[in-house]
Each structure stands twice: as C-alpha cells, then as structure tokens.
Short mmCIF file of C-alpha atoms and ligand atoms in Angstrom, two decimals:
data_model
loop_
_atom_site.label_atom_id
_atom_site.label_comp_id
_atom_site.label_asym_id
_atom_site.label_seq_id
_atom_site.Cartn_x
_atom_site.Cartn_y
_atom_site.Cartn_z
CA MET A 15 144.15 88.07 15.92
CA SER A 16 144.09 87.36 19.62
CA SER A 17 142.48 89.72 22.07
CA ALA A 18 145.97 90.47 23.37
CA SER A 19 146.76 92.18 20.12
CA ALA A 20 143.29 93.75 20.00
CA ASP A 21 143.84 95.62 23.28
CA PRO A 22 147.47 95.24 24.30
CA VAL A 23 147.01 97.35 27.46
CA ALA A 24 144.18 95.14 28.79
CA ALA A 25 146.16 92.05 27.83
CA LEU A 26 149.18 93.34 29.78
CA ALA A 27 147.01 94.00 32.86
CA ALA A 28 145.70 90.42 32.72
CA LEU A 29 149.22 89.07 32.21
CA ARG A 30 150.50 91.05 35.18
CA ALA A 31 147.67 89.87 37.47
CA GLU A 32 148.26 86.27 36.44
CA ALA A 33 152.01 86.59 37.01
CA GLU A 34 151.49 88.14 40.45
CA ALA A 35 149.19 85.30 41.57
CA ARG A 36 151.57 82.63 40.34
CA ILE A 37 154.62 84.26 41.94
CA ARG A 38 152.85 84.51 45.29
CA SER A 39 152.03 80.81 45.34
CA ALA A 40 155.36 79.64 43.89
CA VAL A 41 157.51 77.51 46.20
CA GLY A 42 161.27 77.24 45.86
CA ARG A 43 164.03 78.79 43.86
CA GLU A 44 163.39 76.78 40.70
CA ALA A 45 159.70 77.64 40.46
CA LEU A 46 160.54 81.35 40.74
CA GLN A 47 163.28 80.99 38.13
CA GLN A 48 160.82 79.37 35.72
CA LEU A 49 158.27 82.15 36.21
CA LYS A 50 160.95 84.75 35.54
CA THR A 51 161.83 83.06 32.25
CA GLU A 52 158.18 82.64 31.31
CA TYR A 53 157.29 86.31 31.75
CA LEU A 54 160.53 88.24 31.38
CA GLY A 55 162.85 85.88 29.44
CA ARG A 56 164.84 87.63 26.68
CA LYS A 57 163.81 85.26 23.94
CA ALA A 58 160.33 83.99 24.70
CA GLY A 59 159.14 85.98 27.71
CA ARG A 60 155.48 86.91 27.47
CA VAL A 61 156.02 90.53 28.60
CA THR A 62 159.14 90.69 26.43
CA ALA A 63 157.01 89.66 23.46
CA VAL A 64 154.79 92.72 23.92
CA LEU A 65 157.85 94.98 24.19
CA LYS A 66 159.11 93.50 20.89
CA THR A 67 155.93 94.67 19.10
CA LEU A 68 156.52 98.33 20.04
CA PRO A 69 158.58 99.33 16.98
CA SER A 70 155.69 98.28 14.72
CA LEU A 71 153.12 100.44 16.50
CA ASP A 72 152.20 104.00 15.68
CA PRO A 73 153.78 106.63 17.99
CA GLU A 74 150.73 107.18 20.22
CA ALA A 75 150.06 103.42 20.73
CA ARG A 76 153.80 102.87 21.24
CA ARG A 77 153.82 105.37 24.08
CA VAL A 78 150.76 103.89 25.82
CA VAL A 79 151.57 100.22 25.31
CA GLY A 80 155.28 100.85 26.02
CA GLN A 81 154.37 102.47 29.35
CA ALA A 82 152.05 99.58 30.32
CA ALA A 83 154.61 96.92 29.29
CA ASN A 84 157.45 98.58 31.20
CA ASP A 85 155.23 98.96 34.30
CA ALA A 86 154.25 95.30 34.09
CA LYS A 87 157.90 94.27 33.72
CA ALA A 88 158.99 96.38 36.70
CA ALA A 89 156.13 95.10 38.87
CA ILE A 90 156.85 91.45 38.06
CA GLU A 91 160.58 91.97 38.65
CA ARG A 92 159.92 93.51 42.04
CA LEU A 93 157.56 90.70 43.04
CA LEU A 94 160.08 88.08 41.96
CA GLU A 95 162.77 89.78 44.05
CA GLU A 96 160.53 89.93 47.12
CA ALA A 97 159.50 86.31 46.75
CA ASP A 98 163.14 85.29 46.40
CA ALA A 99 164.16 87.28 49.49
CA ALA A 100 161.38 85.57 51.46
CA ARG A 101 162.55 82.19 50.17
CA VAL A 102 166.15 82.92 51.22
CA ALA A 103 165.01 83.97 54.69
CA LEU A 104 163.03 80.75 55.02
CA GLU A 105 165.48 78.27 53.55
CA GLY A 106 168.72 80.22 53.79
CA GLY A 107 168.52 80.26 57.63
CA THR A 108 169.26 76.56 57.65
CA ALA A 109 171.54 76.46 54.59
CA GLY A 110 174.71 74.54 55.31
CA ARG A 111 173.52 73.41 58.73
CA ASP A 112 172.97 69.96 60.07
CA LEU A 113 169.33 69.95 61.11
CA THR A 114 169.72 66.60 62.88
CA MET A 115 172.33 67.99 65.31
CA PRO A 116 171.03 67.82 68.93
CA ALA A 117 170.20 71.19 70.50
CA ARG A 118 172.93 72.66 72.67
CA TYR A 119 172.03 72.39 76.37
CA ALA A 120 171.19 75.74 77.92
CA TRP A 121 172.26 75.99 81.60
CA ARG A 122 169.51 77.42 83.75
CA GLY A 123 170.02 78.74 87.24
CA ALA A 124 168.66 76.69 90.14
CA ILE A 125 167.98 77.53 93.76
CA HIS A 126 170.45 75.75 96.05
CA PRO A 127 168.83 72.86 97.96
CA VAL A 128 169.77 74.42 101.32
CA THR A 129 168.07 77.68 100.32
CA LEU A 130 164.99 75.68 99.30
CA VAL A 131 164.94 74.05 102.74
CA ILE A 132 165.43 77.36 104.61
CA ASP A 133 162.63 79.02 102.64
CA GLU A 134 160.31 76.08 103.26
CA ILE A 135 160.99 76.07 107.02
CA CYS A 136 160.32 79.82 107.22
CA ALA A 137 157.19 79.48 105.04
CA ILE A 138 155.68 76.80 107.30
CA PHE A 139 156.28 78.95 110.38
CA ALA A 140 155.04 82.05 108.54
CA GLU A 141 151.66 80.32 108.33
CA LEU A 142 151.76 80.07 112.13
CA GLY A 143 152.38 83.82 112.42
CA PHE A 144 156.20 83.89 112.56
CA SER A 145 158.04 86.73 110.82
CA ARG A 146 161.60 86.45 109.49
CA TYR A 147 164.59 88.23 111.02
CA VAL A 148 168.26 88.29 109.99
CA GLY A 149 171.40 89.66 111.64
CA PRO A 150 175.19 89.91 111.28
CA GLU A 151 177.54 86.92 111.06
CA ALA A 152 180.23 88.84 112.98
CA GLU A 153 178.76 88.97 116.49
CA THR A 154 179.74 90.16 119.93
CA GLU A 155 180.89 87.58 122.48
CA ARG A 156 178.15 88.98 124.68
CA ASN A 157 175.30 88.18 122.22
CA ASN A 158 176.76 84.84 121.18
CA PHE A 159 177.56 83.59 124.72
CA THR A 160 177.23 85.83 127.78
CA ALA A 161 173.69 87.14 127.28
CA LEU A 162 172.65 83.56 126.43
CA ASN A 163 173.63 82.52 129.95
CA PHE A 164 176.89 80.75 129.08
CA PRO A 165 178.94 81.04 132.29
CA PRO A 166 182.58 82.10 131.72
CA GLU A 167 184.88 79.10 131.41
CA HIS A 168 181.85 76.93 130.56
CA PRO A 169 182.82 73.78 128.63
CA ALA A 170 180.20 74.71 125.99
CA LEU A 171 182.54 77.55 125.01
CA ASP A 172 185.10 74.94 123.97
CA MET A 173 182.38 72.83 122.32
CA HIS A 174 181.59 75.69 120.00
CA ASP A 175 185.19 75.87 118.70
CA THR A 176 184.87 79.54 118.00
CA PHE A 177 186.58 81.67 115.34
CA TYR A 178 187.51 84.75 117.39
CA LEU A 179 187.93 88.06 115.57
CA GLY A 180 189.44 90.00 118.52
CA GLU A 181 188.06 93.02 120.40
CA GLY A 182 185.15 91.01 121.80
CA LYS A 183 183.97 89.96 118.34
CA LEU A 184 183.62 86.50 116.83
CA LEU A 185 181.96 84.67 113.95
CA ARG A 186 178.67 83.54 115.46
CA THR A 187 178.73 79.84 116.34
CA HIS A 188 174.94 79.53 116.21
CA THR A 189 171.92 81.69 115.34
CA SER A 190 170.86 81.98 119.01
CA PRO A 191 172.44 85.47 119.39
CA LEU A 192 169.61 86.60 117.10
CA GLN A 193 167.25 85.75 119.97
CA ILE A 194 169.06 88.41 122.01
CA ARG A 195 168.85 90.96 119.18
CA VAL A 196 165.13 90.33 118.66
CA MET A 197 164.24 90.44 122.37
CA GLU A 198 166.23 93.65 122.85
CA THR A 199 164.45 95.26 119.87
CA TYR A 200 160.86 94.06 120.17
CA GLN A 201 158.40 93.62 123.00
CA PRO A 202 156.46 90.36 123.45
CA PRO A 203 154.42 88.81 121.96
CA ILE A 204 157.29 87.63 119.71
CA ARG A 205 157.13 84.95 117.03
CA VAL A 206 160.11 84.94 114.68
CA THR A 207 162.27 82.66 112.51
CA MET A 208 165.93 83.63 112.08
CA PRO A 209 167.93 81.90 109.33
CA GLY A 210 171.67 82.44 108.92
CA MET A 211 175.17 81.05 108.42
CA CYS A 212 177.24 79.95 111.44
CA TYR A 213 180.93 79.17 111.88
CA ARG A 214 182.83 76.62 113.95
CA ARG A 215 186.39 75.38 113.79
CA ASP A 216 185.28 71.94 112.63
CA ALA A 217 187.00 69.94 109.92
CA PHE A 218 184.92 69.02 106.87
CA ASP A 219 183.63 65.44 106.91
CA ALA A 220 180.53 63.69 105.55
CA SER A 221 178.26 65.30 108.17
CA HIS A 222 180.21 68.35 109.45
CA ALA A 223 181.26 71.65 107.91
CA PRO A 224 183.01 74.68 109.42
CA VAL A 225 180.42 76.95 107.75
CA PHE A 226 176.81 75.86 108.03
CA SER A 227 173.31 77.25 108.18
CA GLN A 228 170.85 77.25 111.05
CA VAL A 229 167.27 78.37 111.36
CA GLU A 230 166.49 79.68 114.83
CA ALA A 231 162.94 80.24 116.03
CA LEU A 232 161.62 82.04 119.09
CA ALA A 233 158.14 82.42 120.57
CA VAL A 234 157.65 84.63 123.63
CA ASP A 235 154.26 85.39 125.13
CA GLU A 236 152.24 85.04 128.30
CA GLY A 237 151.34 81.45 129.14
CA ILE A 238 153.58 79.63 126.62
CA THR A 239 154.40 76.12 127.85
CA PHE A 240 156.46 73.09 126.84
CA VAL A 241 153.25 71.68 125.29
CA ASP A 242 153.33 74.55 122.77
CA LEU A 243 156.93 73.71 121.93
CA LYS A 244 156.19 70.03 121.36
CA ALA A 245 153.02 70.72 119.41
CA SER A 246 154.62 73.35 117.15
CA LEU A 247 157.68 71.24 116.40
CA SER A 248 155.75 68.00 115.83
CA TYR A 249 153.41 69.86 113.49
CA PHE A 250 156.42 71.30 111.64
CA ALA A 251 158.06 67.87 111.23
CA ARG A 252 154.91 66.39 109.71
CA ARG A 253 154.51 69.35 107.37
CA PHE A 254 158.14 69.21 106.28
CA PHE A 255 158.81 65.48 106.12
CA GLY A 256 155.28 64.14 105.56
CA ARG A 257 152.15 63.31 107.50
CA GLU A 258 153.25 59.89 108.71
CA THR A 259 156.59 61.10 110.10
CA ARG A 260 157.19 60.06 113.71
CA VAL A 261 159.17 62.36 116.01
CA ARG A 262 160.62 62.00 119.49
CA PHE A 263 162.06 64.40 122.03
CA ARG A 264 165.10 63.58 124.15
CA PRO A 265 166.32 65.55 127.17
CA SER A 266 169.26 67.77 126.31
CA PHE A 267 171.18 70.73 127.68
CA PHE A 268 171.72 74.29 126.48
CA PRO A 269 172.72 77.17 128.80
CA PHE A 270 169.93 79.38 127.39
CA THR A 271 166.98 76.94 127.66
CA GLU A 272 165.53 75.06 130.60
CA PRO A 273 164.29 72.40 130.17
CA SER A 274 165.97 71.55 126.87
CA ALA A 275 165.17 68.83 124.33
CA ASP A 276 166.59 67.53 121.07
CA MET A 277 164.00 66.55 118.48
CA GLU A 278 164.61 63.50 116.34
CA VAL A 279 162.65 62.36 113.31
CA GLU A 280 162.32 58.81 112.08
CA CYS A 281 165.19 58.25 109.64
CA ARG A 282 164.00 59.36 106.20
CA ILE A 283 166.30 56.86 104.52
CA CYS A 284 165.49 53.57 106.29
CA HIS A 285 162.17 54.64 107.92
CA GLY A 286 163.22 53.40 111.32
CA SER A 287 164.73 50.01 110.56
CA GLY A 288 168.32 51.23 110.96
CA CYS A 289 170.93 52.19 108.36
CA PRO A 290 174.40 53.79 108.23
CA ALA A 291 172.90 57.29 107.78
CA CYS A 292 171.17 57.11 111.20
CA LYS A 293 173.97 55.02 112.74
CA ASN A 294 171.47 52.14 113.03
CA THR A 295 169.27 53.96 115.53
CA GLY A 296 166.37 54.55 113.11
CA TRP A 297 166.27 58.22 114.25
CA MET A 298 167.95 61.43 113.16
CA GLU A 299 168.42 64.53 115.28
CA ILE A 300 167.38 67.67 113.44
CA LEU A 301 167.20 70.35 116.12
CA GLY A 302 167.91 71.49 119.66
CA SER A 303 165.17 73.28 121.56
CA GLY A 304 163.85 74.28 124.95
CA MET A 305 161.99 76.79 127.09
CA VAL A 306 163.78 80.17 127.22
CA ASP A 307 165.84 80.28 130.44
CA PRO A 308 164.58 83.01 132.83
CA ASN A 309 168.19 84.30 133.10
CA VAL A 310 168.10 85.12 129.38
CA PHE A 311 164.88 87.11 129.86
CA VAL A 312 166.57 89.04 132.67
CA ASN A 313 169.60 89.74 130.42
CA VAL A 314 167.40 91.31 127.73
CA GLY A 315 165.06 93.13 130.11
CA ILE A 316 161.94 90.98 129.70
CA ASP A 317 160.03 90.12 132.88
CA PRO A 318 160.40 86.34 133.47
CA GLU A 319 157.48 86.41 135.94
CA LYS A 320 155.15 87.56 133.17
CA TYR A 321 156.51 85.89 130.06
CA THR A 322 157.63 82.43 129.01
CA GLY A 323 158.85 81.22 125.64
CA TRP A 324 160.31 78.43 123.58
CA ALA A 325 163.16 78.41 121.06
CA PHE A 326 164.81 75.99 118.69
CA GLY A 327 167.79 75.89 116.34
CA MET A 328 167.77 73.48 113.42
CA GLY A 329 170.28 72.61 110.70
CA PRO A 330 169.03 73.10 107.13
CA HIS A 331 172.18 71.58 105.63
CA ARG A 332 171.48 68.36 107.44
CA MET A 333 167.80 68.54 106.60
CA ALA A 334 168.64 69.01 102.91
CA LEU A 335 170.62 65.73 103.07
CA LEU A 336 167.59 63.98 104.56
CA ARG A 337 165.06 65.61 102.30
CA TYR A 338 166.88 64.95 99.03
CA GLY A 339 168.81 61.79 99.95
CA ILE A 340 172.20 63.49 99.46
CA PRO A 341 174.83 61.20 101.02
CA ASP A 342 177.59 63.69 101.91
CA ILE A 343 177.29 67.26 103.24
CA ARG A 344 180.35 68.30 101.24
CA MET A 345 178.30 67.97 98.05
CA LEU A 346 176.30 70.97 99.24
CA TYR A 347 179.48 73.09 99.18
CA ASP A 348 181.02 71.98 95.89
CA ALA A 349 178.97 74.32 93.66
CA ASP A 350 178.79 71.48 91.13
CA VAL A 351 176.15 72.36 88.54
CA ARG A 352 175.41 68.66 88.07
CA LEU A 353 173.92 68.64 91.59
CA HIS A 354 172.19 72.01 91.31
CA ASP A 355 170.77 71.16 87.91
CA GLN A 356 168.66 68.45 89.56
CA PHE A 357 166.81 71.17 91.47
CA VAL A 358 165.86 73.31 88.47
CA ASP A 359 162.34 71.91 88.41
CA ALA A 360 161.92 72.57 92.12
CA VAL A 361 162.14 76.29 91.45
N1 LIG B 29 171.92 77.12 119.42
C1 LIG B 29 171.81 75.71 119.69
C2 LIG B 29 172.90 74.98 118.89
O1 LIG B 29 173.52 75.57 118.04
C3 LIG B 29 170.48 75.18 119.26
C4 LIG B 29 169.34 75.71 120.11
C5 LIG B 29 168.67 76.84 119.70
C6 LIG B 29 168.94 75.07 121.27
C7 LIG B 29 167.60 77.32 120.46
C8 LIG B 29 167.87 75.52 121.99
C9 LIG B 29 167.20 76.65 121.61
O2 LIG B 29 173.15 73.81 119.10
#
C-alpha cells in the first residue's frame, strides 16, 4: 500500500501543496484546465480519488479524511478560480483587439508662439530689473494721445486709424498709454515692461493685422541717456536673436519721444544679403524707441529737470514671424492646431 493510503490526511496535505505550487506557476488557460482535470476531474482526479474511498472507511476515519479531502478540493478550486481571473485580466484586456494598430494621437496644449515671444522679452528685461505691468485695452483718448503729446489734429492721429468707442474712449492703438498709467501711479526710478493687445483699423495682409500685440518698456531715473537706450536695446537684440546679431538705429519720429529712433535687426531669414521678407534691404524693423519727451513728464507730474528716461514699443507678432520663420502673420491668428502643435516641445 502506498503512503497515501497509510495516512490519507498527510497525503491530502501534500497533494494540496503540490497543486497550489503548480497552479501558481501555470501559464495560460489550457494549463489551468489540465490541472483542474488532474486534481478535481470526476473520473480520474487525484482529490476525487480520495473522496471515492470514503464509503469504505470506518465512520471516524470517514469524518476526518472526508473533511481534509473537501477542504483540499475547495482550496484548489478557489486557487484555480483566482489564477483564471488573473489570466483573464492579463490576456482578456487585449482580447479581440488589433495590437498592431498605431496609437491614437493625443492632442496636447501648446503655448502660442506670440505668447512665447512676449514672455521671453519680459524675462530678458526682468533680469535687468524691469517689472511687468498690464492695463485696459479700452483706453481714454487722453492716455492714448493727448497725455503722450499728440497735438490735436496731428497727422499721427490719422496714422493710428483708431477704433473710437465714443465718450472719449477708444481701443488703444499702442501700448504707450501704459507709460502714462505707470508714471501717474509710481514715482521714479521706474523700470517696467508692458505687454498688451492693440487695435488699428488696418486690413489683414501678410504683415498687418487689425489686432496685434506690443511690448512697451519704460525706464525713468536720474541721469538716463540715449547711450542707455542703445545699450539696453542692443543687448536685448543679441539675447533674443543670438550673439552675432547686428542691429542699427535710424532716426524716427514719435510725439512722445525726442529724439526718436527705430531699431532694425539684420534680417533673420537672409542674414543681410536681401530677400523678399526684408524687402531686399537686409534689415528688419522691430521697434520704435526714444527718450521720453519732457512734455510727457510734465503731463504726468514728473519733474523733467530732474529725470530723464527712454521708452520703446516692439511688435511680438512680427518678432514671432522672424524667430520661427513663419511666412505670413495671418497664420498666427488662424488657431490652426497644426501650427501650434509644432510649439509643444517649446513649452
Ligand atoms: N507707440 C509707438 C508705436 O506704436 C512705439 C513707441 C513706443 C515709440 C515707445 C517710442 C517709444 O509705433
């Protein structure tokens, strides 16, 4: 007689331990099915075989062995069920699916190229001690023109092609009215960048838009000179466009600065040799600037005998075209995810 018959309870314990180990390491539905048949099968199952001997045992042995055999059967059944559930979770998740199908593209948000440019401009000036100031797009005629020393009937008023809102209000045509707001709120020394949207009754074309951004900057202190203006703006251009970038200043006119100068950078597309983007000049204008006109200081109550200052206004939409080689300003307004998607990695 085998030892299984000698001590059926010990034999069942060994059988159960063996079954548990084999179920745990079984892989796949078929392997589990085979183990179920081997241990619990109706005809030749090894636990079933023990149960079949019960009628031939005396009542006390029948009770003890019967208990052990039923426990073993229940334990193995439960383990088989758990193993099968784990198998279904593992394999069933992909059942009926085509695992070679390409993943569906997930759209991620991107920061608009103009916003990237604005933030970069402000960040460069922040390193030089400039804080950031914003103000309303609906402005007073006084802040937008009069306080900035535009004489009434001045041709520049026509140049700005203003959207008037009535009752002395308008959509600001530039960010320069923010200079007035800052100088009427804070005492010098002042160093501030002022980004914002501006509005002019222009038609859309490749380089113009009726709604566009500007970043204004203003520095007011004792002893500020035109040298500071040139140095700060040249430094900025090299930081923004690259170390080797050449810049030049050309005399200009604004009612609120005297003297005034436009800054041009070497064309980023042809690097000075001339191309359609720079109208074959090799240069591109990116900002207007100048020394704050003493009349403006008087209008805001700052003593022009004591203080001097410089200001500029630059166009981030245009700079985004240069920076990213975008051929048409209208692309920056189309909200086409195919453009924005190219800036995801810049975030
Ligand atoms: N506001 C002027 C414009 O829109 C730019 C400018 C700003 C010029 C500050 C000088 C100083 O063209």
